[in-house]
CSV table of C-alpha atoms in Angstrom, one decimal:
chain,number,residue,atom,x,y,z
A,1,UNK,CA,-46.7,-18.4,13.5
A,2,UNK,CA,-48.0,-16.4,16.9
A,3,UNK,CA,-44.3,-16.6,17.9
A,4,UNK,CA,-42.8,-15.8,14.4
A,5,UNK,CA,-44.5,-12.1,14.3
A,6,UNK,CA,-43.8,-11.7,17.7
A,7,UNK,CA,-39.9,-11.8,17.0
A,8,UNK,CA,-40.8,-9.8,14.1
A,9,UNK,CA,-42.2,-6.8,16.0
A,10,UNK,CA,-39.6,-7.0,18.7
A,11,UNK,CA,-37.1,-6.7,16.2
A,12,UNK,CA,-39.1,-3.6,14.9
A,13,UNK,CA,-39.3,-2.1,18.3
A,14,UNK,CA,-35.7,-2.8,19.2
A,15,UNK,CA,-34.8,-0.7,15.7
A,16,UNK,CA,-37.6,2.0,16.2
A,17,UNK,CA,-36.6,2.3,19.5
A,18,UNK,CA,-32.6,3.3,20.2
A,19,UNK,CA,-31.0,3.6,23.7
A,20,UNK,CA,-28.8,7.2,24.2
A,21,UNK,CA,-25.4,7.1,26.0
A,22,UNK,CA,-23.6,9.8,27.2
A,23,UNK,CA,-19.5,8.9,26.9
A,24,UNK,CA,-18.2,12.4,27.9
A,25,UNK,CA,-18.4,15.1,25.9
A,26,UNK,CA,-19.7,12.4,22.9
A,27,UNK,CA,-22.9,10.7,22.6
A,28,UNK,CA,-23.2,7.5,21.5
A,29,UNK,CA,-26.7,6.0,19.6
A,30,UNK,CA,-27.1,2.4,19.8
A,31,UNK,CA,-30.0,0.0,19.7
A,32,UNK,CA,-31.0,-1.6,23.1
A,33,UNK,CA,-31.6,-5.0,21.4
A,34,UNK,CA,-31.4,-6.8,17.7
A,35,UNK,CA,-32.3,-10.1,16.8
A,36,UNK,CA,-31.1,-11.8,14.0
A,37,UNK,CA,-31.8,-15.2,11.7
A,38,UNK,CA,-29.2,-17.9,12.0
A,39,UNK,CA,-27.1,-17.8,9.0
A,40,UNK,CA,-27.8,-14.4,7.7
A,41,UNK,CA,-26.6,-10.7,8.0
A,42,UNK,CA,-27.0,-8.5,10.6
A,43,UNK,CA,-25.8,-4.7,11.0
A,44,UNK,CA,-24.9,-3.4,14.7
A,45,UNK,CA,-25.6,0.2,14.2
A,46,UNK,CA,-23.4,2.8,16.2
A,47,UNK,CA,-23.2,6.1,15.4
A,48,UNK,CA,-22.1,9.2,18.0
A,49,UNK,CA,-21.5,12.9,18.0
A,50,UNK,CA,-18.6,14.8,19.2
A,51,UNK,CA,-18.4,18.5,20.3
A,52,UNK,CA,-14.9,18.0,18.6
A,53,UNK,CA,-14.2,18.0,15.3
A,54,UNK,CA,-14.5,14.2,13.6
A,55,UNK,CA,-11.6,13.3,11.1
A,56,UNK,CA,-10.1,10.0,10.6
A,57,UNK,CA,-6.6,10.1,12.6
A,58,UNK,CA,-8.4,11.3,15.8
A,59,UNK,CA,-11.4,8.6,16.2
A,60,UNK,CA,-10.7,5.3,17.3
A,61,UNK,CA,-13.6,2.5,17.6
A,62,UNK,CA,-13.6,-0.6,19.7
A,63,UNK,CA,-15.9,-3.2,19.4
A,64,UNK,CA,-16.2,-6.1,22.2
A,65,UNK,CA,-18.2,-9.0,23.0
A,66,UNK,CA,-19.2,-10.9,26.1
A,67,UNK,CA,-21.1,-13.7,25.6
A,68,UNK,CA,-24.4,-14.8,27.6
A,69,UNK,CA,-22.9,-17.3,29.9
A,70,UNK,CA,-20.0,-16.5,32.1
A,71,UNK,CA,-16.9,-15.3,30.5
A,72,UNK,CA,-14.6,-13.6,29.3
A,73,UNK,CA,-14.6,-10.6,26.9
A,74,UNK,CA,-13.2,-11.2,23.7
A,75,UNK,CA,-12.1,-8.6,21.3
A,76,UNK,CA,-14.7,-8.5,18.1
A,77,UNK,CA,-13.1,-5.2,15.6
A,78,UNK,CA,-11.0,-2.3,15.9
A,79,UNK,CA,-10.7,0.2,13.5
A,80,UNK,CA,-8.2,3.5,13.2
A,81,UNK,CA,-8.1,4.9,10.0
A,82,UNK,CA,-8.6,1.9,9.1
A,83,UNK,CA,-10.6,-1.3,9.4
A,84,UNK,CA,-8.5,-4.1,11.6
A,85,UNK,CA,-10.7,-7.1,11.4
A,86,UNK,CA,-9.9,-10.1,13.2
A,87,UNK,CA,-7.8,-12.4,12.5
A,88,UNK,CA,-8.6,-15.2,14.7
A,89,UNK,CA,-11.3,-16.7,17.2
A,90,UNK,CA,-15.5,-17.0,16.5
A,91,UNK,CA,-15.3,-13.8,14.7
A,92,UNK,CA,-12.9,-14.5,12.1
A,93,UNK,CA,-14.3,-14.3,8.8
A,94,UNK,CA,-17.7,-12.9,9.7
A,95,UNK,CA,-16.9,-9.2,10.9
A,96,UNK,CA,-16.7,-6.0,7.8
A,97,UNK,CA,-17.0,-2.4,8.6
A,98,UNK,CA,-20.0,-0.7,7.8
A,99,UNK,CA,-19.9,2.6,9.0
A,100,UNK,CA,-17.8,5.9,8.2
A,101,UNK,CA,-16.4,8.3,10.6
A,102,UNK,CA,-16.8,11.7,8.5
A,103,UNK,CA,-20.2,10.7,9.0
A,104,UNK,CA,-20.2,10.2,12.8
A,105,UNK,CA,-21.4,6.3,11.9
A,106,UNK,CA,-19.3,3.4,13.8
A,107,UNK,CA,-21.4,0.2,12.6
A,108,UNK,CA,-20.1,-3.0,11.7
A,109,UNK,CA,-21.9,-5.7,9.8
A,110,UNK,CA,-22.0,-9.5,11.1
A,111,UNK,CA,-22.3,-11.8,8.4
A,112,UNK,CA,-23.3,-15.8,8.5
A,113,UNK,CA,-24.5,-15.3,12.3
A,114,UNK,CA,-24.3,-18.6,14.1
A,115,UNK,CA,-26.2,-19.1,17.5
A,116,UNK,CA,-22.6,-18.8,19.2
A,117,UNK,CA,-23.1,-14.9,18.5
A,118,UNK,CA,-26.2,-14.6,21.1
A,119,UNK,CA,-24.2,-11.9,23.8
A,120,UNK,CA,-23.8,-8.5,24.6
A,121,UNK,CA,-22.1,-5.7,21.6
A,122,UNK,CA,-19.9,-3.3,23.3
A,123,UNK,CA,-19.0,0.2,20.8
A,124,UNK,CA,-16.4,1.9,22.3
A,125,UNK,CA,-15.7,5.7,20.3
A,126,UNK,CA,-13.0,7.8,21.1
A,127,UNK,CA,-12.6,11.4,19.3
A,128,UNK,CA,-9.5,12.8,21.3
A,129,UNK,CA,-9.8,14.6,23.6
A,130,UNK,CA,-13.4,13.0,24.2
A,131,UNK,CA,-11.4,9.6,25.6
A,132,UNK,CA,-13.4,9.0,28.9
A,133,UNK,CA,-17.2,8.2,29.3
A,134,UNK,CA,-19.6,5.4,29.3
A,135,UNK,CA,-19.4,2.6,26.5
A,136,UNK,CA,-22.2,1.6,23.9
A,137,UNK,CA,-23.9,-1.9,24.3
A,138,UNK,CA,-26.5,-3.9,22.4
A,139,UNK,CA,-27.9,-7.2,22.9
A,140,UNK,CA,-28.0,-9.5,19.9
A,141,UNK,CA,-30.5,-12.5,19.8
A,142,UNK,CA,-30.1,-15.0,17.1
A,143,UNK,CA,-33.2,-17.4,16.4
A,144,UNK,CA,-34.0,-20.0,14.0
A,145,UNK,CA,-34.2,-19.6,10.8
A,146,UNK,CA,-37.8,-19.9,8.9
A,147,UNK,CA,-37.4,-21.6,5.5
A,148,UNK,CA,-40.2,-21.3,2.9
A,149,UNK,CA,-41.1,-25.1,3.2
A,150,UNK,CA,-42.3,-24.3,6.5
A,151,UNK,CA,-44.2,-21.3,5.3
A,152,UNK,CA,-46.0,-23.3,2.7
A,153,UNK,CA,-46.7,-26.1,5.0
A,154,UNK,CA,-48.1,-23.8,7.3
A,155,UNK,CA,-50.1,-22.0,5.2
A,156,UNK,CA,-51.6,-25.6,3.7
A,157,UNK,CA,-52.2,-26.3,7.8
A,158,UNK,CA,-54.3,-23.4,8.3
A,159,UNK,CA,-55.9,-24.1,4.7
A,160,UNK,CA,-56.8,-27.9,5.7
A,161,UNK,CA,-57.7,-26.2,9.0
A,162,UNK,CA,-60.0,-23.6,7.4
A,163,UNK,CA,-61.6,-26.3,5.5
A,164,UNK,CA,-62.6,-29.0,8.2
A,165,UNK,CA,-64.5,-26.3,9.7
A,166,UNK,CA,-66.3,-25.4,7.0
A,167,UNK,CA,-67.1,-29.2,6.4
A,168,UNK,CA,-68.4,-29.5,10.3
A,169,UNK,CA,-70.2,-26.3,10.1
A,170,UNK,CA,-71.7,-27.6,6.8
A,171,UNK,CA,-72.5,-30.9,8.4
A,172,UNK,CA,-74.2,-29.3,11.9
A,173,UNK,CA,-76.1,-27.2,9.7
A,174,UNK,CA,-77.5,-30.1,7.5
A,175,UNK,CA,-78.4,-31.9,10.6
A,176,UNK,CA,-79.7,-29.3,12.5
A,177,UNK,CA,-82.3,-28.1,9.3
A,178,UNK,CA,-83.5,-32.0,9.1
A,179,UNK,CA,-84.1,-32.1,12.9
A,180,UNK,CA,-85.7,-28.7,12.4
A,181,UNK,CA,-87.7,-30.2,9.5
A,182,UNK,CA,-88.6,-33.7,11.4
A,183,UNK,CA,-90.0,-31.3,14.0
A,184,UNK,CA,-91.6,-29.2,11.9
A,185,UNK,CA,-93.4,-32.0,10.3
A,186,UNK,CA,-94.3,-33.9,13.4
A,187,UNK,CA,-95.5,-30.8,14.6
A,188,UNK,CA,-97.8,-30.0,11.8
A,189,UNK,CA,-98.9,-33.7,12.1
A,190,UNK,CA,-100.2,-33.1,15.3
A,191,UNK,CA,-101.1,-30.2,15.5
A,192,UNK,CA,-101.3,-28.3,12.8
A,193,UNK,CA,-99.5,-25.2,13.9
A,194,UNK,CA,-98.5,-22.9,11.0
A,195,UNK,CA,-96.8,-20.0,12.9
A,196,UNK,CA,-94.3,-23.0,14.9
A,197,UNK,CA,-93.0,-23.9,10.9
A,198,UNK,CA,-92.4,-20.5,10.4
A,199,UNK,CA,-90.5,-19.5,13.6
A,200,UNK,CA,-88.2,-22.8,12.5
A,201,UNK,CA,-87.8,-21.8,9.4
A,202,UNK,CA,-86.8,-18.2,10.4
A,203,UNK,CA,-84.3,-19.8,13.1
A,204,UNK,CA,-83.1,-21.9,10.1
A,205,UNK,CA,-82.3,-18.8,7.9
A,206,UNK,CA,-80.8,-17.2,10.5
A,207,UNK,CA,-78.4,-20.2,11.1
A,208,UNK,CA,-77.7,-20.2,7.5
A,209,UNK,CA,-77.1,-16.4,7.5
A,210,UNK,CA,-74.7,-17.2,10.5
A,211,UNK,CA,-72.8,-19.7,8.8
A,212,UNK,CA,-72.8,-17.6,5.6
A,213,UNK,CA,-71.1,-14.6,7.9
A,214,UNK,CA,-68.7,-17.2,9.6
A,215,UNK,CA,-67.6,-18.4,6.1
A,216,UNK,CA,-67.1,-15.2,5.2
A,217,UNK,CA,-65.0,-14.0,8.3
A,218,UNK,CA,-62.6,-17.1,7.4
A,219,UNK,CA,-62.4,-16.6,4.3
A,220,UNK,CA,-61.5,-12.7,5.2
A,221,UNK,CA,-58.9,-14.0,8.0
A,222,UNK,CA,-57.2,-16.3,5.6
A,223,UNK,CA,-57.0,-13.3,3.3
A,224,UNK,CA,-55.7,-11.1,5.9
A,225,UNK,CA,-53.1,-13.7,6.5
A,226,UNK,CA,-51.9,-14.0,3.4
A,227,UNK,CA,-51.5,-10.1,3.1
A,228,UNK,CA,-49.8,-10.4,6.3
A,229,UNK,CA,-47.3,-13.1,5.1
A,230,UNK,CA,-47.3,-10.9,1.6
A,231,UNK,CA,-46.1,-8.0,3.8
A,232,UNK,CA,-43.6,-9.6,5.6
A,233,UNK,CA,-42.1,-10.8,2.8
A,234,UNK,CA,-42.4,-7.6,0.9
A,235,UNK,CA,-40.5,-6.0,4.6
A,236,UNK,CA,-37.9,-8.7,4.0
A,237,UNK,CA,-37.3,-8.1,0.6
A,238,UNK,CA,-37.1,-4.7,1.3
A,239,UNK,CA,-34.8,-5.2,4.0
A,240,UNK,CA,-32.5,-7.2,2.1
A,241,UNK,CA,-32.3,-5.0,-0.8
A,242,UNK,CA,-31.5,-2.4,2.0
A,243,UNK,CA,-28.5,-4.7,3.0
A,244,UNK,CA,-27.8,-5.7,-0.5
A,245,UNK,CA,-27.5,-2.0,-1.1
A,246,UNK,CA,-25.2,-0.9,1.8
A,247,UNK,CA,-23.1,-3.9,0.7
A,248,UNK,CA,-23.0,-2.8,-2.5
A,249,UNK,CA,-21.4,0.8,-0.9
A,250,UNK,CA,-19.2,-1.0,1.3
A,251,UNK,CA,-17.7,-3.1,-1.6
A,252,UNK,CA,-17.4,0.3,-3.4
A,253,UNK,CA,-15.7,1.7,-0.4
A,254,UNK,CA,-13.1,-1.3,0.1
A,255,UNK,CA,-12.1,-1.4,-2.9
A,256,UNK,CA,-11.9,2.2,-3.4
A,257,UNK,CA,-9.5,1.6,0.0
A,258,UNK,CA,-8.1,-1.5,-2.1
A,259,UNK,CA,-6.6,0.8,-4.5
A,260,UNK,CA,-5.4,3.4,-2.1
A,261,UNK,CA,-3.9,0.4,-0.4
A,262,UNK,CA,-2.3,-0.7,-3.6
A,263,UNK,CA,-1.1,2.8,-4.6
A,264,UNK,CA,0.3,3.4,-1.1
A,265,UNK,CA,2.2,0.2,-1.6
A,266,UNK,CA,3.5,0.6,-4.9
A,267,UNK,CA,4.9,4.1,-3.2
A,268,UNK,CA,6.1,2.8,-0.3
A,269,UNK,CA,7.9,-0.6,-2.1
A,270,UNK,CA,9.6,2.7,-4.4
A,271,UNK,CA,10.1,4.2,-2.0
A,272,UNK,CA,12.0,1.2,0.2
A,273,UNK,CA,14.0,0.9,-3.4
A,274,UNK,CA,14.9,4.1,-3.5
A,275,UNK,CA,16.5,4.0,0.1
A,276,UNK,CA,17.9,0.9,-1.2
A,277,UNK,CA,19.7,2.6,-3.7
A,278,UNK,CA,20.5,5.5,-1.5
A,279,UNK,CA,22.4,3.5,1.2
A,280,UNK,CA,23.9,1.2,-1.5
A,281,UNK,CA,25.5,4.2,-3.3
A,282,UNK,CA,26.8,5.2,-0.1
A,283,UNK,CA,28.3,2.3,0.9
A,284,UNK,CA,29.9,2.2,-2.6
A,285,UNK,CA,31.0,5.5,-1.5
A,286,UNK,CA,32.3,4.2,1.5
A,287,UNK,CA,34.3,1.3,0.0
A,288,UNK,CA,35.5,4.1,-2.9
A,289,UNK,CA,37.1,6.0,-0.2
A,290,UNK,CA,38.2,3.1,1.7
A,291,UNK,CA,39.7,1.5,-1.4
A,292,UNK,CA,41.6,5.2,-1.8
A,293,UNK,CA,42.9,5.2,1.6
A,294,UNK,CA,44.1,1.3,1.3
A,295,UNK,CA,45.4,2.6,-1.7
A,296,UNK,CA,47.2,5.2,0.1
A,297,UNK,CA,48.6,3.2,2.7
A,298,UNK,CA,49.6,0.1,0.5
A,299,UNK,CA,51.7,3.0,-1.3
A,300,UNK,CA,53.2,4.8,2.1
A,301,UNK,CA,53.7,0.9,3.0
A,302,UNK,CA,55.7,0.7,0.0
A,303,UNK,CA,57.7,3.7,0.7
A,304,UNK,CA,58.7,2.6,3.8
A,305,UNK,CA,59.2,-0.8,3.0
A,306,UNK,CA,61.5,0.7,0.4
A,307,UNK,CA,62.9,2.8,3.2
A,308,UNK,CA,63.6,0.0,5.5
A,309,UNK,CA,65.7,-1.9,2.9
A,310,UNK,CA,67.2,1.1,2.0
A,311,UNK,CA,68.2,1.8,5.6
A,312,UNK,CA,69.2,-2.4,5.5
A,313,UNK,CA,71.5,-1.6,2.9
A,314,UNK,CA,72.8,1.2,4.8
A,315,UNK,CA,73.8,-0.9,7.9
A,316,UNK,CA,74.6,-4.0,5.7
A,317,UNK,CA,77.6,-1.5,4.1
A,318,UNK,CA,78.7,0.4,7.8
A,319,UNK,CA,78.5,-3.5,9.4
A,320,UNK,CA,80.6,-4.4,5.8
A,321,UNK,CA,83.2,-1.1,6.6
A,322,UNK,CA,83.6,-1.6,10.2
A,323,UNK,CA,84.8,-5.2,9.2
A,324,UNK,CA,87.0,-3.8,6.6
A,325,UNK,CA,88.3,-0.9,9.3
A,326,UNK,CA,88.7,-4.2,11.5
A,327,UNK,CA,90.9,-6.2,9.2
A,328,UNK,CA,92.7,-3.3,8.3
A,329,UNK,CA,93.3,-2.5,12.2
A,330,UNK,CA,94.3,-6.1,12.2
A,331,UNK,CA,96.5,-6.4,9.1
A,332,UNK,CA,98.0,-2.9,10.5
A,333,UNK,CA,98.9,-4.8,13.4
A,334,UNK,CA,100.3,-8.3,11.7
A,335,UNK,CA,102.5,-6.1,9.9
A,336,UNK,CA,103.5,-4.2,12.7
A,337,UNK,CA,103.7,-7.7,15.0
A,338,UNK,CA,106.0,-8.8,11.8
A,339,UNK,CA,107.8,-5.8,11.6
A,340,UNK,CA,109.2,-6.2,15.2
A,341,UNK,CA,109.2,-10.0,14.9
A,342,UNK,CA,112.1,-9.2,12.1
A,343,UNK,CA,113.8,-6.7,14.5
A,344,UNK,CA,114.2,-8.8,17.1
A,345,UNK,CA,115.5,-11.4,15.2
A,346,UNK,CA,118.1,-8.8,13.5
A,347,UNK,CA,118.6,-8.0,17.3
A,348,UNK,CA,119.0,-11.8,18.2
A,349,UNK,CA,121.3,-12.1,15.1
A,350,UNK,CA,122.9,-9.2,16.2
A,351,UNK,CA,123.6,-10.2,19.7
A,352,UNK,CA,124.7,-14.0,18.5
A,353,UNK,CA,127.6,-12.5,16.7
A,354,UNK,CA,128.6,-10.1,19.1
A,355,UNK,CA,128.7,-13.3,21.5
A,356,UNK,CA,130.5,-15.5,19.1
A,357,UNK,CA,133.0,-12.5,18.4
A,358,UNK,CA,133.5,-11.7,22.4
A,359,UNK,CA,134.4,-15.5,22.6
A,360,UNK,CA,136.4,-15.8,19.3
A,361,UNK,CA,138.9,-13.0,19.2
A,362,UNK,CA,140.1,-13.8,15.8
A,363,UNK,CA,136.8,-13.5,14.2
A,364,UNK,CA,137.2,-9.4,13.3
């Protein structure tokens, strides 16, 4: 119980207490430590100023982690107009972004801590041109969680406690007022002695007064223990309708983001059809004037096809007159070839007469 409001004041002093860090012309506010029970919530607080002015597209955060035993540093959030959680290793699943940067505020929240979380928090703001500087770092220390059984069995300890030294007191009294009164009466036995009784009997009251004060001081510290345990749950309630409250705004503000997600998508999946339809009516443009210039040339192709058998023809009929100029060259020159074939053989008929009538003198 000593230990349990120990951890409860340090955690008190490490919020009532934050360190100051100078990164540039920023300042950045963190806690020096925070400790946390396993398997609850815990908020790393950040926040900074700028002599520049704050606005969502200049501030970038960084959050890191490096772990108690050796090493190395692993990469916990990131955020740039908008929250980047991540999206694997031990922080998967247990990271959400708490703060808000019109408000200078760079917290994050871990949720379900484990005992694997015990390391050093690194917050790394940038507002350009503030970009060099000193980073942010708080310790986080997560310790065993307290369940009400324990509580009550405590509380029934310190009870049972309470009472067996009530009982012993009881009992010492009891024996010690007999011993007193054996004494007494052996005393007055003997000798007689009045004033003896009485100084016993004061010593006796003042015993009994005693106890009666020692009762009553355990019966007062039991009392203040129980407003003690009263006011730290009363703290703890108060605290977690403090967390259930900044959830509550953090819901609110994701899915206020949800929708300006979902609206920004619904533009940009328009917008992606639109450019769809844009490029597909230009490449039915395209294949409109491609089909007209095909068209074109399938029509000048059939020109000068027609041209070439037109020109076909042409030769066809000068290759079909040069033969006809041929074979009338040649039928020129039969009939000529005949022409003197027959003179020569009027000559030869000619000539044989004028031989057989040199030789015959009668034939006149």
């Amino acid at each position: 119980m000593y230990r349990t409001w120990l951890q409860f004041l340090a955690l008190l002093g490490g919020f009532a207490v934050p360190g100051v860090l100078r990164v540039g012309g920023m300042e950045v506010f963190m806690s020096n430590e925070v400790e946390a029970v396993n398997g609850t919530e815990v908020r790393l607080k950040c926040t900074f100023k700028s002599k520049h002015p704050v606005s969502l597209s200049s501030v970038t955060v960084s959050w890191n982690f490096r772990p108690l035993a050796p090493g190395d540093e692993e990469s916990v959030f990131y955020y740039q107009d908008t929250a980047y959680p991540p999206t694997e290793g031990r922080f998967k699943g247990h990271v959400v972004w708490s703060g808000d940067i019109l408000r200078q505020d760079a917290s994050i929240s871990l949720q379900d801590v484990p005992f694997t979380f015990n390391g050093t928090y690194t917050c790394q703001v940038r507002n350009l041109p503030d970009v060099h500087g000193i980073n942010g770092e708080v310790t986080l220390r997560v310790v065993q969680k307290v369940s009400v059984s324990e509580i009550g069995m405590l509380a029934v300890a310190i009870g049972a406690a309470i009472a067996i030294v009530l009982v012993v007191l009881g009992i010492f009294v009891v024996f010690k007022y007999r011993k007193l009164n054996r004494h007494a009466n052996t005393d007055l036995e003997q000798q007689g002695r009045e004033p003896k009784e009485r100084e016993l009997n004061a010593r006796v009251l003042e015993e009994s007064e005693l106890n009666a004060r020692v009762l009553e001081e355990n019966e007062l510290n039991a009392r203040v223990l129980e407003e003690r345990e009263l006011n730290a749950r009363v703290l703890e309630e108060r605290e977690l309708n403090a967390r259930v409250l900044e959830e509550r705004e953090l819901n609110g503000r994701v899915l206020e983001e949800s929708e300006l997600n979902g609206r920004v998508l619904e533009e940009s999946e328009l917008n992606a059809r639109v450019l769809e339809e844009s490029e597909l009516n230009a490449r039915v443009l395209e294949e409109s004037e491609l089909n007209a210039r095909v068209l074109e040339e399938s029509e000048l192709n059939g020109r000068v096809l027609e041209e070439r058998e037109l020109n076909g023809r042409v030769l066809e009929e000068r290759e079909l007159n040069g033969r006809v100029l041929e074979e009338s060259e040649l039928n020129a020159r039969v009939q000529e070839e005949r022409e003197l074939n027959a003179r020569v053989l009027e000559e030869r008929a000619l000539n044989a007469r004028e031989k057989k009538e040199w030789k015959d003198p009668t034939v006149c």
